Structures are given as structure tokens and as C-alpha cells.
Amino acid sequence: MSSQELSGDDPAEAADTEHDSAASSTLETPCPVVDSLEQIGSRWRLVVLHELLNGESRFNELKRETDANARTLSRVLDDLQETGFVHRRLEEESPVATYYSLTDKGESLAPVFEEIEGWAHEWLAECDA
């Protein structure tokens, strides 16, 4: 006798319950907002994306401009490249250099940053100083 038979759990019922639970929680959340924030919502991702709006940058330039440590910046750039926001270009001629720039998907965030900056200037006192 299996543990499911002993406990009286029916695998089909358990699957239906899990499905219903997932469906109800999905309906309660603003999916596009949540999904978007999962891709761009970390502090470092936002900082890097905002910095790359100024144009293509080398790794060390991004490190200096964002104040991120090398490990964090490397991880964030990998994540942003994997999700299609950032393009990585390797220049193999001497000196070897890696350049990062926004893809069209990344560039499409420019109006979002403009709105956030406008909101911050209106509502956050630190931005008015």
C-alpha cells in the first residue's frame, strides 16, 4: 500500500487543488506588473539599465558609474543579457574589451525611467535638493 493510499490522498485531487490555487492567486495579482518587476525590479538591474540609456559602456565604466562590485555587476549583466535587455559585444583586438549596450527591448524602457524620474521629483524631497 502506498503512502497516498494510507493517507487517503488522491493524486488527481491534489493536482486539481494545486491548479485551482495557482489559478486563483494568478487572478488576484496584476500579472504584467509582477512579471515586469521580476525581470527588471532589482536595484542593480535598474541602475545598470538606467546607466546604459546613456549608450554603450565597457564593464569597468559601468562598475565605476554604478558603484556595483565586480561580482554583482557581472551577475546583473548576465541576467540582463539572458532576459534580452542587454547586448554584449566582445572586442578581441588589443586591448581586449567587453562592451554592453541596450537591446531594443532595453531601449523601450526609456519612457518608464522618465516617468519614474518625474514622479520622484514630484514626490520625493531628496530629488528636489
mmCIF file of C-alpha atoms in Angstrom:
data_model
loop_
_atom_site.group_PDB
_atom_site.id
_atom_site.type_symbol
_atom_site.label_atom_id
_atom_site.label_comp_id
_atom_site.label_asym_id
_atom_site.label_seq_id
_atom_site.Cartn_x
_atom_site.Cartn_y
_atom_site.Cartn_z
ATOM 1 C CA MET A 1 0.000 0.000 0.000
ATOM 2 C CA SER A 2 1.398 3.412 -0.956
ATOM 3 C CA SER A 3 1.626 6.377 1.396
ATOM 4 C CA GLN A 4 -1.026 8.123 -0.725
ATOM 5 C CA GLU A 5 -3.426 5.221 -0.212
ATOM 6 C CA LEU A 6 -2.744 5.261 3.530
ATOM 7 C CA SER A 7 -3.343 8.958 3.809
ATOM 8 C CA GLY A 8 -6.362 8.866 1.535
ATOM 9 C CA ASP A 9 -4.857 11.450 -0.826
ATOM 10 C CA ASP A 10 -5.907 11.138 -4.429
ATOM 11 C CA PRO A 11 -3.140 12.396 -6.785
ATOM 12 C CA ALA A 12 -5.746 13.760 -9.224
ATOM 13 C CA GLU A 13 -7.458 15.726 -6.447
ATOM 14 C CA ALA A 14 -4.134 17.084 -5.246
ATOM 15 C CA ALA A 15 -3.251 18.228 -8.772
ATOM 16 C CA ASP A 16 -6.657 19.899 -9.177
ATOM 17 C CA THR A 17 -6.292 21.665 -5.839
ATOM 18 C CA GLU A 18 -2.821 22.921 -6.771
ATOM 19 C CA HIS A 19 -4.103 24.100 -10.157
ATOM 20 C CA ASP A 20 -7.084 25.896 -8.582
ATOM 21 C CA SER A 21 -4.805 27.512 -6.011
ATOM 22 C CA ALA A 22 -2.373 28.706 -8.680
ATOM 23 C CA ALA A 23 -5.195 29.979 -10.875
ATOM 24 C CA SER A 24 -6.821 31.913 -8.053
ATOM 25 C CA SER A 25 -3.548 33.523 -6.961
ATOM 26 C CA THR A 26 -2.795 34.448 -10.574
ATOM 27 C CA LEU A 27 -6.143 36.173 -10.902
ATOM 28 C CA GLU A 28 -5.519 38.211 -7.764
ATOM 29 C CA THR A 29 -2.159 39.639 -8.858
ATOM 30 C CA PRO A 30 -1.506 42.245 -11.536
ATOM 31 C CA CYS A 31 0.444 39.795 -13.701
ATOM 32 C CA PRO A 32 2.131 42.248 -16.111
ATOM 33 C CA VAL A 33 3.426 44.379 -13.241
ATOM 34 C CA VAL A 34 4.679 41.397 -11.257
ATOM 35 C CA ASP A 35 6.268 39.764 -14.299
ATOM 36 C CA SER A 36 7.948 43.033 -15.285
ATOM 37 C CA LEU A 37 9.333 43.619 -11.824
ATOM 38 C CA GLU A 38 10.715 40.098 -11.709
ATOM 39 C CA GLN A 39 12.786 40.886 -14.810
ATOM 40 C CA ILE A 40 13.907 44.448 -14.054
ATOM 41 C CA GLY A 41 12.978 45.062 -10.428
ATOM 42 C CA SER A 42 16.210 44.578 -8.544
ATOM 43 C CA ARG A 43 18.098 47.693 -7.529
ATOM 44 C CA TRP A 44 21.192 46.768 -9.533
ATOM 45 C CA ARG A 45 19.279 45.823 -12.672
ATOM 46 C CA LEU A 46 17.520 49.186 -12.642
ATOM 47 C CA VAL A 47 20.774 51.072 -12.035
ATOM 48 C CA VAL A 48 22.556 49.278 -14.882
ATOM 49 C CA LEU A 49 19.635 49.675 -17.291
ATOM 50 C CA HIS A 50 19.408 53.381 -16.445
ATOM 51 C CA GLU A 51 23.138 53.861 -16.957
ATOM 52 C CA LEU A 52 23.072 52.067 -20.325
ATOM 53 C CA LEU A 53 20.412 54.520 -21.539
ATOM 54 C CA ASN A 54 23.405 56.857 -21.974
ATOM 55 C CA GLY A 55 24.917 54.489 -24.555
ATOM 56 C CA GLU A 56 27.331 51.612 -24.857
ATOM 57 C CA SER A 57 29.741 51.140 -21.939
ATOM 58 C CA ARG A 58 32.645 48.940 -21.025
ATOM 59 C CA PHE A 59 32.460 46.776 -17.916
ATOM 60 C CA ASN A 60 34.813 48.977 -15.887
ATOM 61 C CA GLU A 61 32.924 52.124 -16.911
ATOM 62 C CA LEU A 62 29.682 50.557 -15.669
ATOM 63 C CA LYS A 63 31.388 49.454 -12.479
ATOM 64 C CA ARG A 64 32.626 52.994 -11.818
ATOM 65 C CA GLU A 65 29.327 54.695 -12.733
ATOM 66 C CA THR A 66 27.084 52.337 -10.759
ATOM 67 C CA ASP A 67 29.324 51.701 -7.718
ATOM 68 C CA ALA A 68 28.496 47.987 -8.025
ATOM 69 C CA ASN A 69 31.169 45.487 -7.105
ATOM 70 C CA ALA A 70 32.537 43.368 -9.963
ATOM 71 C CA ARG A 71 30.746 40.182 -8.925
ATOM 72 C CA THR A 72 27.352 41.876 -8.629
ATOM 73 C CA LEU A 73 27.763 43.756 -11.900
ATOM 74 C CA SER A 74 28.823 40.627 -13.743
ATOM 75 C CA ARG A 75 25.817 38.695 -12.439
ATOM 76 C CA VAL A 76 23.410 41.534 -13.274
ATOM 77 C CA LEU A 77 24.786 41.935 -16.794
ATOM 78 C CA ASP A 78 24.497 38.176 -17.367
ATOM 79 C CA ASP A 79 20.877 38.261 -16.144
ATOM 80 C CA LEU A 80 20.004 41.248 -18.315
ATOM 81 C CA GLN A 81 21.642 39.648 -21.328
ATOM 82 C CA GLU A 82 19.774 36.390 -20.707
ATOM 83 C CA THR A 83 16.423 38.209 -20.484
ATOM 84 C CA GLY A 84 17.114 40.169 -23.664
ATOM 85 C CA PHE A 85 17.603 43.675 -22.254
ATOM 86 C CA VAL A 86 21.349 43.963 -22.837
ATOM 87 C CA HIS A 87 23.654 43.095 -25.725
ATOM 88 C CA ARG A 88 27.261 42.076 -25.044
ATOM 89 C CA ARG A 89 29.960 42.796 -27.618
ATOM 90 C CA LEU A 90 33.500 41.455 -27.289
ATOM 91 C CA GLU A 91 36.249 43.486 -28.939
ATOM 92 C CA GLU A 92 39.061 40.989 -29.444
ATOM 93 C CA GLU A 93 41.646 43.385 -30.851
ATOM 94 C CA SER A 94 44.240 44.676 -28.448
ATOM 95 C CA PRO A 95 43.278 45.783 -25.866
ATOM 96 C CA VAL A 96 40.543 43.191 -25.428
ATOM 97 C CA ALA A 97 37.364 44.799 -24.126
ATOM 98 C CA THR A 98 33.744 43.877 -23.479
ATOM 99 C CA TYR A 99 31.064 46.417 -24.313
ATOM 100 C CA TYR A 100 27.459 46.435 -23.153
ATOM 101 C CA SER A 101 24.520 48.203 -24.738
ATOM 102 C CA LEU A 102 20.751 48.079 -24.560
ATOM 103 C CA THR A 103 18.774 45.987 -27.000
ATOM 104 C CA ASP A 104 15.538 47.331 -28.464
ATOM 105 C CA LYS A 105 13.779 45.730 -25.502
ATOM 106 C CA GLY A 106 16.082 47.579 -23.104
ATOM 107 C CA GLU A 107 15.746 50.859 -25.017
ATOM 108 C CA SER A 108 11.970 50.575 -24.752
ATOM 109 C CA LEU A 109 12.305 51.228 -21.002
ATOM 110 C CA ALA A 110 13.418 54.854 -21.555
ATOM 111 C CA PRO A 111 9.878 56.281 -21.133
ATOM 112 C CA VAL A 112 9.440 54.208 -17.969
ATOM 113 C CA PHE A 113 12.562 55.753 -16.445
ATOM 114 C CA GLU A 114 11.389 59.223 -17.498
ATOM 115 C CA GLU A 115 8.072 58.644 -15.700
ATOM 116 C CA ILE A 116 9.826 57.347 -12.574
ATOM 117 C CA GLU A 117 12.150 60.376 -12.552
ATOM 118 C CA GLY A 118 9.178 62.728 -12.926
ATOM 119 C CA TRP A 119 7.350 61.006 -10.097
ATOM 120 C CA ALA A 120 10.461 61.142 -7.891
ATOM 121 C CA HIS A 121 10.899 64.881 -8.461
ATOM 122 C CA GLU A 122 7.274 65.455 -7.532
ATOM 123 C CA TRP A 123 7.015 63.184 -4.522
ATOM 124 C CA LEU A 124 10.491 62.605 -3.086
ATOM 125 C CA ALA A 125 12.030 65.569 -1.286
ATOM 126 C CA GLU A 126 15.591 64.244 -1.758
ATOM 127 C CA CYS A 127 15.268 64.705 -5.524
ATOM 128 C CA ASP A 128 14.401 68.395 -5.219
ATOM 129 C CA ALA A 129 17.607 69.300 -3.415
#
